Amino acid sequence: MDPILERQVETIRNLVESYMKIVSKQVRDLVPKTLMFLMINDTKEFITSELLAHLYSSGDQNGLMEESAEEAERRDEMVRMYQATKEALQIIGDVSMKTISTPLPPPVKNDDLIKPFSNGPSSQPQPQVSRRPPPRPTGQQQPPRPVPARPDVPNRPAPGIPKRPDNKSMPPAVPGRPR
């Protein structure tokens, strides 16, 4: 057989298979939708024609429209909850309106507090800084005061692990029960 003809036959076969897959998928999608549509329309027709006519023929339409005791209790509870929530929101609004807030202080710069540790005590003496409030500006600005640096942490070895007896031959004794 001719190779060109074989390729054409294979292409047509692939196209037909692809088309059948698409048709099959669409049928699988549409059948449940169509069934539900028909069932709902039939149910709707039954309700409007027979069930509604039966309800009207029973004669006691006012009795059918009355609220049950459970529903009345539930409605009253919802109204009470609504009123309580409304009152709580009013109280929260009053509290937030009467609350006086003050602005936050400016952030503290701590760049000078973070210094790398050294391996020994510092050879330079640490300057003593007094804890007096800064003077008020009088027109001329004074240079900023130096911030004391963190004291150096000495390099100490970690404490040793306590020695345990070498009783590898005997396991530890299990405590006995009191008698």
PDB file of C-alpha atoms in Angstrom:
ATOM      1  CA  MET A   1       0.000   0.000   0.000  1.00  0.00           C
ATOM      2  CA  ASP A   2       1.098   3.540  -0.699  1.00  0.00           C
ATOM      3  CA  PRO A   3       2.721   5.270   2.355  1.00  0.00           C
ATOM      4  CA  ILE A   4       0.933   8.567   1.615  1.00  0.00           C
ATOM      5  CA  LEU A   5      -2.409   6.777   1.564  1.00  0.00           C
ATOM      6  CA  GLU A   6      -1.557   5.027   4.837  1.00  0.00           C
ATOM      7  CA  ARG A   7      -0.787   8.376   6.493  1.00  0.00           C
ATOM      8  CA  GLN A   8      -4.068   9.835   5.249  1.00  0.00           C
ATOM      9  CA  VAL A   9      -6.007   6.816   6.547  1.00  0.00           C
ATOM     10  CA  GLU A  10      -4.265   7.123   9.945  1.00  0.00           C
ATOM     11  CA  THR A  11      -5.014  10.865  10.102  1.00  0.00           C
ATOM     12  CA  ILE A  12      -8.694  10.281   9.285  1.00  0.00           C
ATOM     13  CA  ARG A  13      -8.870   7.500  11.888  1.00  0.00           C
ATOM     14  CA  ASN A  14      -7.366   9.835  14.544  1.00  0.00           C
ATOM     15  CA  LEU A  15      -9.806  12.602  13.629  1.00  0.00           C
ATOM     16  CA  VAL A  16     -12.800  10.231  13.829  1.00  0.00           C
ATOM     17  CA  GLU A  17     -11.633   8.895  17.234  1.00  0.00           C
ATOM     18  CA  SER A  18     -11.159  12.444  18.523  1.00  0.00           C
ATOM     19  CA  TYR A  19     -14.609  13.430  17.249  1.00  0.00           C
ATOM     20  CA  MET A  20     -16.215  10.406  18.917  1.00  0.00           C
ATOM     21  CA  LYS A  21     -14.514  11.222  22.222  1.00  0.00           C
ATOM     22  CA  ILE A  22     -15.910  14.759  22.062  1.00  0.00           C
ATOM     23  CA  VAL A  23     -19.427  13.518  21.217  1.00  0.00           C
ATOM     24  CA  SER A  24     -19.285  10.915  23.986  1.00  0.00           C
ATOM     25  CA  LYS A  25     -18.191  13.520  26.543  1.00  0.00           C
ATOM     26  CA  GLN A  26     -20.960  15.906  25.526  1.00  0.00           C
ATOM     27  CA  VAL A  27     -23.576  13.160  25.801  1.00  0.00           C
ATOM     28  CA  ARG A  28     -22.302  12.247  29.280  1.00  0.00           C
ATOM     29  CA  ASP A  29     -22.568  15.923  30.280  1.00  0.00           C
ATOM     30  CA  LEU A  30     -26.011  16.559  28.766  1.00  0.00           C
ATOM     31  CA  VAL A  31     -27.920  13.430  29.837  1.00  0.00           C
ATOM     32  CA  PRO A  32     -27.958  14.180  33.608  1.00  0.00           C
ATOM     33  CA  LYS A  33     -28.784  17.830  32.935  1.00  0.00           C
ATOM     34  CA  THR A  34     -31.674  16.894  30.651  1.00  0.00           C
ATOM     35  CA  LEU A  35     -33.035  14.346  33.126  1.00  0.00           C
ATOM     36  CA  MET A  36     -32.946  16.854  35.979  1.00  0.00           C
ATOM     37  CA  PHE A  37     -34.610  19.484  33.804  1.00  0.00           C
ATOM     38  CA  LEU A  38     -37.440  17.096  32.914  1.00  0.00           C
ATOM     39  CA  MET A  39     -37.861  15.924  36.514  1.00  0.00           C
ATOM     40  CA  ILE A  40     -37.967  19.463  37.891  1.00  0.00           C
ATOM     41  CA  ASN A  41     -40.439  20.624  35.247  1.00  0.00           C
ATOM     42  CA  ASP A  42     -42.727  17.646  35.960  1.00  0.00           C
ATOM     43  CA  THR A  43     -42.531  18.294  39.717  1.00  0.00           C
ATOM     44  CA  LYS A  44     -43.263  21.987  39.204  1.00  0.00           C
ATOM     45  CA  GLU A  45     -46.279  21.112  37.037  1.00  0.00           C
ATOM     46  CA  PHE A  46     -47.571  18.685  39.691  1.00  0.00           C
ATOM     47  CA  ILE A  47     -47.224  21.292  42.445  1.00  0.00           C
ATOM     48  CA  THR A  48     -49.039  24.017  40.487  1.00  0.00           C
ATOM     49  CA  SER A  49     -51.851  21.824  39.206  1.00  0.00           C
ATOM     50  CA  GLU A  50     -52.718  19.194  41.816  1.00  0.00           C
ATOM     51  CA  LEU A  51     -51.027  19.980  45.121  1.00  0.00           C
ATOM     52  CA  LEU A  52     -51.966  23.651  45.204  1.00  0.00           C
ATOM     53  CA  ALA A  53     -55.548  22.802  44.251  1.00  0.00           C
ATOM     54  CA  HIS A  54     -55.682  20.224  47.077  1.00  0.00           C
ATOM     55  CA  LEU A  55     -54.392  22.785  49.622  1.00  0.00           C
ATOM     56  CA  TYR A  56     -56.987  25.362  48.568  1.00  0.00           C
ATOM     57  CA  SER A  57     -59.755  22.781  48.719  1.00  0.00           C
ATOM     58  CA  SER A  58     -58.945  21.863  52.333  1.00  0.00           C
ATOM     59  CA  GLY A  59     -60.795  25.052  53.352  1.00  0.00           C
ATOM     60  CA  ASP A  60     -58.623  26.218  56.282  1.00  0.00           C
ATOM     61  CA  GLN A  61     -56.228  28.585  54.559  1.00  0.00           C
ATOM     62  CA  ASN A  62     -55.871  30.827  57.632  1.00  0.00           C
ATOM     63  CA  GLY A  63     -54.810  27.823  59.710  1.00  0.00           C
ATOM     64  CA  LEU A  64     -52.129  27.009  57.151  1.00  0.00           C
ATOM     65  CA  MET A  65     -50.758  30.551  57.327  1.00  0.00           C
ATOM     66  CA  GLU A  66     -50.501  30.675  61.142  1.00  0.00           C
ATOM     67  CA  GLU A  67     -47.037  30.702  62.701  1.00  0.00           C
ATOM     68  CA  SER A  68     -46.188  27.651  64.791  1.00  0.00           C
ATOM     69  CA  ALA A  69     -45.244  28.047  68.453  1.00  0.00           C
ATOM     70  CA  GLU A  70     -41.650  26.937  67.789  1.00  0.00           C
ATOM     71  CA  GLU A  71     -41.234  29.486  65.009  1.00  0.00           C
ATOM     72  CA  ALA A  72     -42.704  32.273  67.177  1.00  0.00           C
ATOM     73  CA  GLU A  73     -40.274  31.371  69.986  1.00  0.00           C
ATOM     74  CA  ARG A  74     -37.363  31.292  67.558  1.00  0.00           C
ATOM     75  CA  ARG A  75     -38.378  34.662  66.091  1.00  0.00           C
ATOM     76  CA  ASP A  76     -38.641  36.212  69.581  1.00  0.00           C
ATOM     77  CA  GLU A  77     -35.199  34.861  70.479  1.00  0.00           C
ATOM     78  CA  MET A  78     -33.729  36.362  67.302  1.00  0.00           C
ATOM     79  CA  VAL A  79     -35.321  39.742  68.091  1.00  0.00           C
ATOM     80  CA  ARG A  80     -33.885  39.636  71.640  1.00  0.00           C
ATOM     81  CA  MET A  81     -30.447  38.744  70.245  1.00  0.00           C
ATOM     82  CA  TYR A  82     -30.685  41.573  67.724  1.00  0.00           C
ATOM     83  CA  GLN A  83     -31.577  44.089  70.446  1.00  0.00           C
ATOM     84  CA  ALA A  84     -28.732  42.872  72.708  1.00  0.00           C
ATOM     85  CA  THR A  85     -26.231  43.121  69.847  1.00  0.00           C
ATOM     86  CA  LYS A  86     -27.467  46.595  68.965  1.00  0.00           C
ATOM     87  CA  GLU A  87     -27.077  47.709  72.594  1.00  0.00           C
ATOM     88  CA  ALA A  88     -23.568  46.193  72.800  1.00  0.00           C
ATOM     89  CA  LEU A  89     -22.518  48.034  69.636  1.00  0.00           C
ATOM     90  CA  GLN A  90     -23.872  51.280  71.104  1.00  0.00           C
ATOM     91  CA  ILE A  91     -21.825  50.750  74.295  1.00  0.00           C
ATOM     92  CA  ILE A  92     -18.689  49.938  72.296  1.00  0.00           C
ATOM     93  CA  GLY A  93     -19.223  53.066  70.202  1.00  0.00           C
ATOM     94  CA  ASP A  94     -19.638  55.210  73.333  1.00  0.00           C
ATOM     95  CA  VAL A  95     -16.480  53.787  74.909  1.00  0.00           C
ATOM     96  CA  SER A  96     -14.410  54.318  71.780  1.00  0.00           C
ATOM     97  CA  MET A  97     -15.668  57.907  71.409  1.00  0.00           C
ATOM     98  CA  LYS A  98     -14.786  58.765  75.037  1.00  0.00           C
ATOM     99  CA  THR A  99     -11.373  57.097  74.995  1.00  0.00           C
ATOM    100  CA  ILE A 100      -8.488  59.540  74.863  1.00  0.00           C
ATOM    101  CA  SER A 101      -5.436  58.273  73.082  1.00  0.00           C
ATOM    102  CA  THR A 102      -1.965  59.708  73.209  1.00  0.00           C
ATOM    103  CA  PRO A 103       0.525  59.470  70.370  1.00  0.00           C
ATOM    104  CA  LEU A 104       3.288  56.920  70.649  1.00  0.00           C
ATOM    105  CA  PRO A 105       6.791  58.133  71.510  1.00  0.00           C
ATOM    106  CA  PRO A 106       9.337  58.220  68.697  1.00  0.00           C
ATOM    107  CA  PRO A 107      11.268  54.990  68.115  1.00  0.00           C
ATOM    108  CA  VAL A 108      14.602  54.508  69.850  1.00  0.00           C
ATOM    109  CA  LYS A 109      17.678  54.079  67.697  1.00  0.00           C
ATOM    110  CA  ASN A 110      19.685  51.147  68.969  1.00  0.00           C
ATOM    111  CA  ASP A 111      22.376  51.007  66.309  1.00  0.00           C
ATOM    112  CA  ASP A 112      25.079  51.753  68.886  1.00  0.00           C
ATOM    113  CA  LEU A 113      23.824  49.026  71.220  1.00  0.00           C
ATOM    114  CA  ILE A 114      24.521  46.252  68.748  1.00  0.00           C
ATOM    115  CA  LYS A 115      28.278  45.718  68.607  1.00  0.00           C
ATOM    116  CA  PRO A 116      30.259  42.575  67.883  1.00  0.00           C
ATOM    117  CA  PHE A 117      31.673  40.742  70.886  1.00  0.00           C
ATOM    118  CA  SER A 118      35.401  40.556  71.383  1.00  0.00           C
ATOM    119  CA  ASN A 119      37.374  37.634  72.829  1.00  0.00           C
ATOM    120  CA  GLY A 120      38.544  39.330  75.971  1.00  0.00           C
ATOM    121  CA  PRO A 121      37.896  42.181  78.326  1.00  0.00           C
ATOM    122  CA  SER A 122      38.092  45.603  76.818  1.00  0.00           C
ATOM    123  CA  SER A 123      41.343  47.442  77.310  1.00  0.00           C
ATOM    124  CA  GLN A 124      39.605  50.811  77.032  1.00  0.00           C
ATOM    125  CA  PRO A 125      37.763  52.111  80.070  1.00  0.00           C
ATOM    126  CA  GLN A 126      34.049  52.671  79.545  1.00  0.00           C
ATOM    127  CA  PRO A 127      32.964  56.313  79.757  1.00  0.00           C
ATOM    128  CA  GLN A 128      30.562  57.147  82.575  1.00  0.00           C
ATOM    129  CA  VAL A 129      27.411  58.811  81.336  1.00  0.00           C
ATOM    130  CA  SER A 130      25.183  60.711  83.724  1.00  0.00           C
ATOM    131  CA  ARG A 131      21.442  60.150  83.642  1.00  0.00           C
ATOM    132  CA  ARG A 132      20.406  63.811  83.548  1.00  0.00           C
ATOM    133  CA  PRO A 133      17.730  65.018  81.151  1.00  0.00           C
ATOM    134  CA  PRO A 134      19.126  66.775  78.091  1.00  0.00           C
ATOM    135  CA  PRO A 135      19.292  70.581  78.266  1.00  0.00           C
ATOM    136  CA  ARG A 136      16.732  72.547  76.346  1.00  0.00           C
ATOM    137  CA  PRO A 137      17.962  74.040  73.089  1.00  0.00           C
ATOM    138  CA  THR A 138      18.867  77.728  73.306  1.00  0.00           C
ATOM    139  CA  GLY A 139      19.388  78.410  69.652  1.00  0.00           C
ATOM    140  CA  GLN A 140      22.669  76.593  69.071  1.00  0.00           C
ATOM    141  CA  GLN A 141      22.712  72.870  68.647  1.00  0.00           C
ATOM    142  CA  GLN A 142      25.148  70.885  70.740  1.00  0.00           C
ATOM    143  CA  PRO A 143      26.873  67.765  69.419  1.00  0.00           C
ATOM    144  CA  PRO A 144      25.138  64.527  70.483  1.00  0.00           C
ATOM    145  CA  ARG A 145      26.431  62.749  73.560  1.00  0.00           C
ATOM    146  CA  PRO A 146      28.198  59.436  73.076  1.00  0.00           C
ATOM    147  CA  VAL A 147      26.112  56.379  73.919  1.00  0.00           C
ATOM    148  CA  PRO A 148      27.919  53.905  76.144  1.00  0.00           C
ATOM    149  CA  ALA A 149      28.943  50.750  74.309  1.00  0.00           C
ATOM    150  CA  ARG A 150      27.989  47.268  75.478  1.00  0.00           C
ATOM    151  CA  PRO A 151      30.536  45.794  77.840  1.00  0.00           C
ATOM    152  CA  ASP A 152      32.593  43.079  76.291  1.00  0.00           C
ATOM    153  CA  VAL A 153      31.745  39.540  77.329  1.00  0.00           C
ATOM    154  CA  PRO A 154      34.798  37.566  78.460  1.00  0.00           C
ATOM    155  CA  ASN A 155      35.560  34.339  76.666  1.00  0.00           C
ATOM    156  CA  ARG A 156      34.935  31.572  79.223  1.00  0.00           C
ATOM    157  CA  PRO A 157      34.858  27.829  78.593  1.00  0.00           C
ATOM    158  CA  ALA A 158      31.532  26.091  79.042  1.00  0.00           C
ATOM    159  CA  PRO A 159      31.054  24.151  82.286  1.00  0.00           C
ATOM    160  CA  GLY A 160      32.085  20.519  82.103  1.00  0.00           C
ATOM    161  CA  ILE A 161      29.742  17.545  82.024  1.00  0.00           C
ATOM    162  CA  PRO A 162      29.751  15.650  85.329  1.00  0.00           C
ATOM    163  CA  LYS A 163      31.580  12.326  85.337  1.00  0.00           C
ATOM    164  CA  ARG A 164      29.531   9.183  85.600  1.00  0.00           C
ATOM    165  CA  PRO A 165      30.743   5.884  87.028  1.00  0.00           C
ATOM    166  CA  ASP A 166      31.967   3.316  84.513  1.00  0.00           C
ATOM    167  CA  ASN A 167      29.643   0.425  85.409  1.00  0.00           C
ATOM    168  CA  LYS A 168      29.148  -0.757  81.866  1.00  0.00           C
ATOM    169  CA  SER A 169      29.019  -4.394  82.838  1.00  0.00           C
ATOM    170  CA  MET A 170      25.986  -4.032  85.126  1.00  0.00           C
ATOM    171  CA  PRO A 171      22.755  -2.314  84.044  1.00  0.00           C
ATOM    172  CA  PRO A 172      21.181   0.078  86.518  1.00  0.00           C
ATOM    173  CA  ALA A 173      19.102  -1.577  89.208  1.00  0.00           C
ATOM    174  CA  VAL A 174      15.329  -1.427  88.939  1.00  0.00           C
ATOM    175  CA  PRO A 175      13.808  -0.064  92.118  1.00  0.00           C
ATOM    176  CA  GLY A 176      11.650  -2.580  93.952  1.00  0.00           C
ATOM    177  CA  ARG A 177       8.137  -2.094  95.251  1.00  0.00           C
ATOM    178  CA  PRO A 178       7.665  -1.272  98.906  1.00  0.00           C
ATOM    179  CA  ARG A 179       6.268  -4.166 100.921  1.00  0.00           C
TER     180      ARG A 179
END
